[in-house]
mmCIF file of C-alpha atoms in Angstrom:
data_model
loop_
_atom_site.group_PDB
_atom_site.id
_atom_site.type_symbol
_atom_site.label_atom_id
_atom_site.label_comp_id
_atom_site.label_asym_id
_atom_site.label_seq_id
_atom_site.Cartn_x
_atom_site.Cartn_y
_atom_site.Cartn_z
ATOM 1 C CA MET M 29 -107.440 110.814 29.311
ATOM 2 C CA THR M 30 -109.664 113.476 29.310
ATOM 3 C CA THR M 31 -113.255 113.290 29.990
ATOM 4 C CA GLU M 32 -116.082 116.267 29.644
ATOM 5 C CA ARG M 33 -117.453 116.829 33.250
ATOM 6 C CA GLN M 34 -119.695 114.013 33.275
ATOM 7 C CA VAL M 35 -117.485 111.779 35.365
ATOM 8 C CA SER M 36 -120.378 110.212 36.579
ATOM 9 C CA ARG M 37 -123.923 110.734 37.657
ATOM 10 C CA LYS M 38 -123.226 111.735 41.191
ATOM 11 C CA ALA M 39 -119.745 113.879 39.844
ATOM 12 C CA ALA M 40 -122.004 116.259 37.721
ATOM 13 C CA ARG M 41 -124.349 116.892 40.584
ATOM 14 C CA SER M 42 -121.328 118.464 42.445
ATOM 15 C CA PRO M 43 -120.647 121.918 42.341
ATOM 16 C CA ILE M 44 -116.636 121.046 42.685
ATOM 17 C CA VAL M 45 -116.641 119.055 39.763
ATOM 18 C CA ALA M 46 -119.497 121.966 37.450
ATOM 19 C CA ALA M 47 -116.615 123.909 38.410
ATOM 20 C CA ALA M 48 -114.536 122.620 35.952
ATOM 21 C CA ALA M 49 -114.969 122.077 32.109
ATOM 22 C CA VAL M 50 -112.558 119.026 31.719
ATOM 23 C CA THR M 51 -111.556 116.839 33.814
ATOM 24 C CA VAL M 52 -108.077 114.859 34.002
ATOM 25 C CA ASP M 53 -109.022 111.559 35.638
ATOM 26 C CA LEU M 54 -105.490 110.025 37.344
ATOM 27 C CA SER M 55 -107.575 107.801 39.396
ATOM 28 C CA SER M 56 -108.435 105.021 37.517
ATOM 29 C CA ASN M 57 -106.638 101.934 37.271
ATOM 30 C CA ASP M 58 -106.592 101.675 33.609
ATOM 31 C CA TYR M 59 -102.719 101.800 33.074
ATOM 32 C CA LEU M 60 -102.934 100.812 29.272
ATOM 33 C CA GLY M 61 -105.968 102.932 27.896
ATOM 34 C CA LEU M 62 -107.677 99.634 26.861
ATOM 35 C CA ARG M 63 -111.218 100.396 28.529
ATOM 36 C CA ASN M 64 -112.449 102.166 26.048
ATOM 37 C CA ASP M 65 -111.031 100.580 23.334
ATOM 38 C CA PRO M 66 -112.677 100.367 19.929
ATOM 39 C CA ARG M 67 -111.406 97.247 19.522
ATOM 40 C CA VAL M 68 -112.326 95.878 22.835
ATOM 41 C CA ARG M 69 -115.600 96.878 22.992
ATOM 42 C CA ALA M 70 -117.054 95.751 19.792
ATOM 43 C CA ALA M 71 -115.389 92.034 21.021
ATOM 44 C CA ALA M 72 -117.114 92.635 23.980
ATOM 45 C CA ILE M 73 -120.602 93.610 21.675
ATOM 46 C CA ARG M 74 -120.117 90.607 19.402
ATOM 47 C CA ALA M 75 -120.308 88.312 22.065
ATOM 48 C CA ILE M 76 -123.101 89.318 23.870
ATOM 49 C CA GLU M 77 -125.396 89.505 20.767
ATOM 50 C CA ARG M 78 -124.201 85.982 20.139
ATOM 51 C CA TYR M 79 -124.454 84.850 23.712
ATOM 52 C CA GLY M 80 -126.204 87.518 26.002
ATOM 53 C CA VAL M 81 -125.056 89.350 29.116
ATOM 54 C CA GLY M 82 -124.294 86.291 31.146
ATOM 55 C CA SER M 83 -122.728 82.971 31.827
ATOM 56 C CA GLY M 84 -126.144 81.527 33.095
ATOM 57 C CA GLY M 85 -124.379 79.059 35.269
ATOM 58 C CA ALA M 86 -121.377 78.181 37.149
ATOM 59 C CA ARG M 87 -118.441 76.794 34.704
ATOM 60 C CA ASP M 88 -119.463 73.752 33.812
ATOM 61 C CA VAL M 89 -122.861 74.418 32.895
ATOM 62 C CA ALA M 90 -121.979 78.148 31.442
ATOM 63 C CA VAL M 91 -122.320 79.031 27.803
ATOM 64 C CA GLY M 92 -119.700 80.022 26.112
ATOM 65 C CA MET M 93 -116.980 79.016 28.347
ATOM 66 C CA GLY M 94 -114.936 77.778 24.774
ATOM 67 C CA LEU M 95 -114.253 82.221 25.014
ATOM 68 C CA VAL M 96 -112.669 81.329 28.862
ATOM 69 C CA HIS M 97 -110.957 78.579 27.521
ATOM 70 C CA GLU M 98 -109.345 79.973 25.202
ATOM 71 C CA LEU M 99 -108.495 83.347 27.548
ATOM 72 C CA GLU M 100 -106.855 80.468 30.026
ATOM 73 C CA GLN M 101 -104.485 79.409 26.729
ATOM 74 C CA ARG M 102 -103.737 82.897 25.832
ATOM 75 C CA LEU M 103 -102.967 84.023 29.268
ATOM 76 C CA ALA M 104 -100.634 80.776 30.050
ATOM 77 C CA LEU M 105 -98.866 81.478 26.747
ATOM 78 C CA TYR M 106 -98.451 85.386 27.875
ATOM 79 C CA LYS M 107 -97.363 85.145 31.428
ATOM 80 C CA GLY M 108 -94.590 81.477 30.317
ATOM 81 C CA VAL M 109 -96.626 79.509 32.693
ATOM 82 C CA PRO M 110 -98.574 75.706 31.885
ATOM 83 C CA ILE M 111 -101.440 76.583 33.683
ATOM 84 C CA VAL M 112 -104.278 79.340 34.103
ATOM 85 C CA ARG M 113 -107.688 79.227 35.322
ATOM 86 C CA VAL M 114 -109.909 82.022 34.896
ATOM 87 C CA THR M 115 -112.491 83.533 37.636
ATOM 88 C CA GLN M 116 -114.831 86.377 38.087
ATOM 89 C CA SER M 117 -112.400 88.330 39.688
ATOM 90 C CA GLY M 118 -109.077 88.998 40.882
ATOM 91 C CA TYR M 119 -111.185 88.390 44.681
ATOM 92 C CA ALA M 120 -112.584 85.526 43.539
ATOM 93 C CA ALA M 121 -109.099 84.045 42.314
ATOM 94 C CA ASN M 122 -107.472 84.401 45.870
ATOM 95 C CA ILE M 123 -110.471 82.903 48.347
ATOM 96 C CA GLY M 124 -110.233 79.946 45.174
ATOM 97 C CA ILE M 125 -106.656 79.643 45.568
ATOM 98 C CA ILE M 126 -105.397 79.948 49.144
ATOM 99 C CA PRO M 127 -107.803 77.158 50.458
ATOM 100 C CA VAL M 128 -106.716 74.876 47.523
ATOM 101 C CA LEU M 129 -102.657 76.037 48.874
ATOM 102 C CA VAL M 130 -103.786 74.565 52.520
ATOM 103 C CA PRO M 131 -104.977 71.053 52.847
ATOM 104 C CA HIS M 132 -108.631 70.819 54.235
ATOM 105 C CA ALA M 133 -109.626 68.002 56.360
ATOM 106 C CA ASP M 134 -106.503 66.344 55.755
ATOM 107 C CA MET M 135 -105.797 65.006 59.588
ATOM 108 C CA ALA M 136 -102.160 63.777 58.605
ATOM 109 C CA ALA M 137 -101.260 67.537 57.339
ATOM 110 C CA LEU M 138 -102.766 68.789 60.653
ATOM 111 C CA ALA M 139 -100.547 66.309 62.685
ATOM 112 C CA GLU M 140 -97.636 66.964 60.739
ATOM 113 C CA ALA M 141 -98.590 70.793 61.046
ATOM 114 C CA VAL M 142 -98.787 70.600 64.834
ATOM 115 C CA HIS M 143 -95.750 68.549 64.879
ATOM 116 C CA PHE M 144 -93.829 71.418 63.282
ATOM 117 C CA ALA M 145 -95.220 74.055 64.911
ATOM 118 C CA ALA M 146 -94.279 72.601 68.443
ATOM 119 C CA ASP M 147 -90.981 72.521 67.061
ATOM 120 C CA GLY M 148 -91.076 76.165 65.875
ATOM 121 C CA LYS M 149 -91.095 74.868 62.050
ATOM 122 C CA HIS M 150 -94.363 75.363 59.870
ATOM 123 C CA ARG M 151 -95.371 74.646 56.667
ATOM 124 C CA VAL M 152 -95.458 78.548 55.042
ATOM 125 C CA LEU M 153 -97.113 79.949 52.113
ATOM 126 C CA ILE M 154 -95.847 83.205 51.891
ATOM 127 C CA VAL M 155 -98.621 85.969 50.080
ATOM 128 C CA THR M 156 -97.600 89.215 48.405
ATOM 129 C CA ASP M 157 -98.526 91.737 46.630
ATOM 130 C CA GLY M 158 -96.355 92.749 43.097
ATOM 131 C CA VAL M 159 -96.924 95.739 43.251
ATOM 132 C CA PHE M 160 -98.458 97.343 46.575
ATOM 133 C CA GLY M 161 -101.844 99.119 45.080
ATOM 134 C CA MET M 162 -101.654 102.096 48.230
ATOM 135 C CA SER M 163 -97.666 103.113 47.365
ATOM 136 C CA GLY M 164 -96.577 101.982 44.141
ATOM 137 C CA ASP M 165 -93.455 100.345 45.450
ATOM 138 C CA ILE M 166 -92.217 96.881 44.297
ATOM 139 C CA ALA M 167 -92.632 94.192 46.388
ATOM 140 C CA PRO M 168 -88.894 92.869 47.080
ATOM 141 C CA LEU M 169 -89.561 89.154 45.467
ATOM 142 C CA PRO M 170 -86.156 88.202 44.876
ATOM 143 C CA ARG M 171 -85.501 88.347 48.385
ATOM 144 C CA ILE M 172 -88.755 86.960 49.144
ATOM 145 C CA VAL M 173 -88.305 83.794 47.104
ATOM 146 C CA GLU M 174 -85.159 82.981 48.747
ATOM 147 C CA ILE M 175 -86.115 83.104 52.634
ATOM 148 C CA ALA M 176 -89.214 80.727 51.402
ATOM 149 C CA GLU M 177 -86.986 78.372 49.470
ATOM 150 C CA ALA M 178 -84.439 78.466 52.290
ATOM 151 C CA ALA M 179 -87.658 77.435 54.543
ATOM 152 C CA GLY M 180 -89.446 74.765 52.138
ATOM 153 C CA ALA M 181 -92.113 77.762 51.668
ATOM 154 C CA GLU M 182 -94.472 78.394 48.689
ATOM 155 C CA VAL M 183 -94.650 81.741 47.434
ATOM 156 C CA MET M 184 -97.444 83.518 45.676
ATOM 157 C CA VAL M 185 -97.739 86.692 44.245
ATOM 158 C CA ASP M 186 -100.716 88.743 43.649
ATOM 159 C CA ASP M 187 -100.354 91.121 40.795
ATOM 160 C CA ALA M 188 -102.912 92.627 40.321
ATOM 161 C CA HIS M 189 -101.202 96.135 39.942
ATOM 162 C CA GLY M 190 -98.033 94.218 37.786
ATOM 163 C CA SER M 191 -99.501 92.438 35.100
ATOM 164 C CA GLY M 192 -99.442 94.967 32.092
ATOM 165 C CA VAL M 193 -96.991 97.322 33.754
ATOM 166 C CA LEU M 194 -94.049 95.820 34.581
ATOM 167 C CA GLY M 195 -92.269 93.046 33.181
ATOM 168 C CA HIS M 196 -92.553 94.344 29.249
ATOM 169 C CA GLY M 197 -96.250 93.811 30.270
ATOM 170 C CA ARG M 198 -95.630 90.125 31.777
ATOM 171 C CA GLY M 199 -95.620 91.088 35.224
ATOM 172 C CA THR M 200 -93.897 91.842 38.433
ATOM 173 C CA VAL M 201 -92.734 87.990 38.629
ATOM 174 C CA ALA M 202 -91.431 88.268 34.996
ATOM 175 C CA HIS M 203 -89.901 91.708 35.473
ATOM 176 C CA PHE M 204 -87.330 89.811 38.322
ATOM 177 C CA GLY M 205 -87.341 86.418 36.189
ATOM 178 C CA LEU M 206 -88.808 84.328 38.600
ATOM 179 C CA VAL M 207 -91.475 82.933 36.687
ATOM 180 C CA GLU M 208 -90.286 79.183 37.614
ATOM 181 C CA ARG M 209 -89.939 79.812 41.374
ATOM 182 C CA ILE M 210 -93.106 81.444 42.108
ATOM 183 C CA SER M 211 -95.560 78.677 42.412
ATOM 184 C CA VAL M 212 -98.486 80.412 41.882
ATOM 185 C CA GLN M 213 -99.820 84.180 40.549
ATOM 186 C CA VAL M 214 -103.108 86.401 40.839
ATOM 187 C CA GLY M 215 -104.103 88.506 37.951
ATOM 188 C CA THR M 216 -106.806 90.636 37.223
ATOM 189 C CA ALA M 217 -108.517 92.023 33.961
ATOM 190 C CA SER M 218 -110.034 94.885 35.807
ATOM 191 C CA LYS M 219 -106.414 96.944 35.507
ATOM 192 C CA ALA M 220 -104.446 96.962 32.629
ATOM 193 C CA MET M 221 -106.687 95.050 30.452
ATOM 194 C CA GLY M 222 -109.240 97.222 31.124
ATOM 195 C CA VAL M 223 -112.024 95.070 31.663
ATOM 196 C CA LEU M 224 -113.211 92.438 34.378
ATOM 197 C CA GLY M 225 -112.093 89.323 35.754
ATOM 198 C CA GLY M 226 -109.143 87.608 37.265
ATOM 199 C CA TYR M 227 -107.234 84.313 36.783
ATOM 200 C CA VAL M 228 -104.514 82.254 38.716
ATOM 201 C CA THR M 229 -101.141 80.906 37.122
ATOM 202 C CA MET M 230 -100.226 77.433 37.614
ATOM 203 C CA PHE M 231 -97.727 74.710 37.371
ATOM 204 C CA SER M 232 -98.940 72.010 39.206
ATOM 205 C CA GLU M 233 -101.849 69.712 37.700
ATOM 206 C CA GLU M 234 -102.609 68.632 41.271
ATOM 207 C CA ILE M 235 -103.242 71.814 42.271
ATOM 208 C CA ALA M 236 -105.583 72.405 39.241
ATOM 209 C CA ALA M 237 -107.686 69.790 40.053
ATOM 210 C CA ARG M 238 -108.218 70.836 42.945
ATOM 211 C CA PHE M 239 -108.757 74.495 41.938
ATOM 212 C CA ALA M 240 -111.343 73.115 39.972
ATOM 213 C CA ASP M 241 -113.319 72.022 42.982
ATOM 214 C CA SER M 242 -113.016 75.488 44.635
ATOM 215 C CA ARG M 243 -116.230 77.253 45.406
ATOM 216 C CA PRO M 244 -115.341 80.416 42.525
ATOM 217 C CA MET M 245 -115.314 78.107 40.229
ATOM 218 C CA THR M 246 -118.244 75.231 41.316
ATOM 219 C CA HIS M 247 -120.514 77.969 43.135
ATOM 220 C CA SER M 248 -120.688 81.047 41.222
ATOM 221 C CA THR M 249 -121.761 81.947 37.975
ATOM 222 C CA ALA M 250 -118.816 81.874 35.924
ATOM 223 C CA LEU M 251 -116.845 85.039 33.888
ATOM 224 C CA PRO M 252 -119.831 86.089 31.312
ATOM 225 C CA PRO M 253 -118.245 84.857 27.117
ATOM 226 C CA HIS M 254 -118.853 88.609 26.534
ATOM 227 C CA LEU M 255 -115.615 89.558 29.389
ATOM 228 C CA ALA M 256 -113.728 86.617 28.568
ATOM 229 C CA SER M 257 -114.168 88.242 24.676
ATOM 230 C CA ALA M 258 -113.319 91.607 25.532
ATOM 231 C CA CYS M 259 -110.058 90.491 27.240
ATOM 232 C CA LEU M 260 -109.241 88.462 24.334
ATOM 233 C CA ALA M 261 -109.434 91.430 22.080
ATOM 234 C CA ALA M 262 -107.277 93.509 24.841
ATOM 235 C CA LEU M 263 -104.425 91.253 24.981
ATOM 236 C CA ASP M 264 -104.262 91.497 21.244
ATOM 237 C CA VAL M 265 -103.868 95.052 21.529
ATOM 238 C CA ILE M 266 -101.588 94.592 24.303
ATOM 239 C CA GLU M 267 -98.997 92.427 22.282
ATOM 240 C CA ALA M 268 -99.784 93.884 19.026
ATOM 241 C CA GLU M 269 -98.887 97.657 20.520
ATOM 242 C CA PRO M 270 -96.380 97.318 23.117
ATOM 243 C CA GLU M 271 -95.860 100.995 22.814
ATOM 244 C CA ARG M 272 -98.518 101.443 25.119
ATOM 245 C CA ASN M 273 -96.389 100.279 28.206
ATOM 246 C CA ASP M 274 -93.590 102.723 26.908
ATOM 247 C CA LEU M 275 -96.065 105.943 26.700
ATOM 248 C CA LEU M 276 -97.421 104.831 30.122
ATOM 249 C CA TRP M 277 -94.025 104.545 31.983
ATOM 250 C CA ALA M 278 -93.088 107.830 30.199
ATOM 251 C CA ASN M 279 -96.789 109.245 32.116
ATOM 252 C CA ARG M 280 -95.387 108.059 35.006
ATOM 253 C CA HIS M 281 -91.842 109.392 35.066
ATOM 254 C CA ARG M 282 -93.381 112.920 34.397
ATOM 255 C CA LEU M 283 -96.376 112.573 36.971
ATOM 256 C CA ALA M 284 -93.563 111.324 39.701
ATOM 257 C CA ASP M 285 -91.286 113.880 38.377
ATOM 258 C CA GLY M 286 -92.627 116.839 38.059
ATOM 259 C CA LEU M 287 -94.703 116.477 41.688
ATOM 260 C CA ALA M 288 -91.004 115.594 43.360
ATOM 261 C CA SER M 289 -89.516 118.995 41.391
ATOM 262 C CA ALA M 290 -92.248 120.805 43.195
ATOM 263 C CA GLY M 291 -91.555 119.501 46.557
ATOM 264 C CA ILE M 292 -94.527 117.124 47.133
ATOM 265 C CA ASP M 293 -93.823 113.994 48.902
ATOM 266 C CA ILE M 294 -94.463 110.904 46.679
ATOM 267 C CA GLY M 295 -93.371 108.181 48.737
ATOM 268 C CA PRO M 296 -91.228 105.319 47.678
ATOM 269 C CA SER M 297 -93.358 105.367 44.561
ATOM 270 C CA GLN M 298 -91.428 103.097 41.501
ATOM 271 C CA THR M 299 -94.776 102.353 39.130
ATOM 272 C CA PRO M 300 -97.408 104.198 37.592
ATOM 273 C CA ILE M 301 -99.322 104.424 41.270
ATOM 274 C CA VAL M 302 -98.190 107.671 42.489
ATOM 275 C CA PRO M 303 -99.041 108.618 45.727
ATOM 276 C CA VAL M 304 -99.236 112.117 47.509
ATOM 277 C CA ILE M 305 -98.386 112.005 51.042
ATOM 278 C CA LEU M 306 -100.312 114.074 53.178
ATOM 279 C CA ARG M 307 -101.000 111.983 56.257
ATOM 280 C CA ASP M 308 -103.185 113.946 58.106
ATOM 281 C CA PRO M 309 -106.852 112.969 56.510
ATOM 282 C CA ALA M 310 -108.098 116.398 56.874
ATOM 283 C CA LEU M 311 -105.971 117.864 54.691
ATOM 284 C CA ALA M 312 -106.118 114.819 52.000
ATOM 285 C CA LEU M 313 -110.132 115.336 51.855
ATOM 286 C CA GLU M 314 -109.325 119.191 51.389
ATOM 287 C CA LEU M 315 -106.298 118.814 48.846
ATOM 288 C CA GLY M 316 -109.064 116.189 46.997
ATOM 289 C CA ARG M 317 -111.743 118.876 46.777
ATOM 290 C CA ARG M 318 -109.650 121.328 46.059
ATOM 291 C CA ILE M 319 -108.333 119.604 42.654
ATOM 292 C CA ARG M 320 -111.377 118.422 41.555
ATOM 293 C CA ALA M 321 -112.610 121.990 42.145
ATOM 294 C CA ARG M 322 -110.071 122.614 38.812
ATOM 295 C CA GLY M 323 -110.668 119.214 37.258
ATOM 296 C CA VAL M 324 -108.151 116.781 38.579
ATOM 297 C CA ILE M 325 -109.401 113.632 39.792
ATOM 298 C CA ALA M 326 -107.364 111.503 42.315
ATOM 299 C CA GLY M 327 -108.096 108.675 44.420
ATOM 300 C CA ILE M 328 -108.136 109.894 48.301
ATOM 301 C CA LEU M 329 -107.245 107.629 50.505
ATOM 302 C CA VAL M 330 -108.032 108.152 54.609
ATOM 303 C CA PRO M 331 -108.137 105.559 56.959
ATOM 304 C CA PRO M 332 -110.020 102.589 57.168
ATOM 305 C CA LYS M 333 -108.331 102.366 53.820
ATOM 306 C CA VAL M 334 -104.709 103.133 54.968
ATOM 307 C CA ALA M 335 -103.330 103.253 58.316
ATOM 308 C CA PRO M 336 -103.744 106.009 60.635
ATOM 309 C CA HIS M 337 -101.162 109.170 59.714
ATOM 310 C CA GLU M 338 -100.756 107.835 56.181
ATOM 311 C CA ALA M 339 -103.451 109.618 54.483
ATOM 312 C CA ARG M 340 -102.733 110.321 50.987
ATOM 313 C CA LEU M 341 -103.718 111.217 47.591
ATOM 314 C CA ARG M 342 -103.491 108.473 45.003
ATOM 315 C CA LEU M 343 -102.607 109.101 41.591
ATOM 316 C CA ILE M 344 -102.088 106.748 38.633
ATOM 317 C CA ALA M 345 -100.687 107.699 35.301
ATOM 318 C CA SER M 346 -102.100 106.067 32.410
ATOM 319 C CA ALA M 347 -100.851 104.977 28.718
ATOM 320 C CA ALA M 348 -104.023 107.373 27.772
ATOM 321 C CA HIS M 349 -102.782 110.394 29.176
ATOM 322 C CA SER M 350 -101.396 113.212 27.151
ATOM 323 C CA PRO M 351 -97.980 115.213 28.284
ATOM 324 C CA ALA M 352 -100.095 118.199 28.416
ATOM 325 C CA GLU M 353 -102.857 116.480 30.912
ATOM 326 C CA ILE M 354 -99.924 115.138 33.058
ATOM 327 C CA ASP M 355 -98.498 118.820 33.337
ATOM 328 C CA PHE M 356 -101.585 120.143 34.040
ATOM 329 C CA ALA M 357 -102.423 118.231 36.639
ATOM 330 C CA VAL M 358 -99.049 118.875 38.096
ATOM 331 C CA SER M 359 -99.722 121.773 38.146
ATOM 332 C CA VAL M 360 -102.886 121.689 39.482
ATOM 333 C CA ILE M 361 -101.608 119.558 42.527
ATOM 334 C CA ALA M 362 -98.598 121.872 43.039
ATOM 335 C CA ASP M 363 -101.060 125.164 43.527
ATOM 336 C CA ALA M 364 -103.543 123.573 45.731
ATOM 337 C CA SER M 365 -100.714 122.143 47.993
ATOM 338 C CA ARG M 366 -99.379 125.194 48.094
ATOM 339 C CA SER M 367 -102.274 126.649 49.293
ATOM 340 C CA ILE M 368 -103.119 124.406 51.779
ATOM 341 C CA ASP M 369 -99.846 124.775 53.571
ATOM 342 C CA GLY M 370 -100.334 128.172 53.393
ATOM 343 C CA THR M 371 -104.235 127.695 55.383
ATOM 344 C CA ALA M 372 -102.262 125.308 57.696
ATOM 345 C CA ASP M 373 -99.630 127.420 58.819
ATOM 346 C CA ARG M 374 -102.141 130.477 59.282
ATOM 347 C CA SER M 375 -104.348 128.057 61.333
ATOM 348 C CA ALA M 376 -101.177 127.368 63.697
ATOM 349 C CA ARG M 377 -100.673 131.114 64.485
ATOM 350 C CA VAL M 378 -104.016 131.520 65.403
#
């Protein structure tokens, strides 16, 4: 995933970035390289020419909802669930579904919850990421499901970083073979699909009916048709070209193995999210600056994005990277890390 210096207008103005002729971008969530795929772009343009750039209102009055409904049906087939509802973003999906799963103004449910709480028992909804976005490790879903089932609890998985990546692309829940034992999954179209939008998978028609009245569905403008069209095209590519997932994982292993061989701490990463653990925010900022000057862009994570003493760079491999780009990035990061270590050692001696 090589771009010229104009990574962004802000970056183009930076003398740090201007020093590098090309850039290897390891900061993007575009796991499968679909963000600039010509088929996905063409689908969006066709929908814009027909419907315009916005949907014009909430779902019950919005234009182009046929595309959104088609996307919901396709996602349900892809994820192996009976019901999917599309939202404007993964965040909207989360804030819409959680209140639906917890009864609102239900006095009988409140009395029951108070009674259970007094007895040390609770009605429990366990919410977890499928893949943890700051560290790249995978949630232990089998154990979480065991605990939930023993307590009569439900499990909801936010699989923003797992969908399109794990389980041959179908996500973390499919990776563990737990599709029918997870009540709700939340996903996003902004990462592996390379577009924008969110969705919720459900098994219960009752939950689906209640979700239809949630704020993202009734009080916010619906996902525009051109984004639904682009998502449909992205799904077409994902299903027709499973080798993209193979390339993604080959690049992930090349990146992680290269960094580990250079003695760099990559933490518990199990996925294409590969952190460079530095702990000291100043070191993270300095390493990010140095590798950017040599043409490698990484996410720089310092408090409050991460906990104190957990500062890091976040690297994300993509199917769009070439082996040469991965090797170049590893070399640059390793060289810059050694130079920073030397500077830190000298400072400690002074």
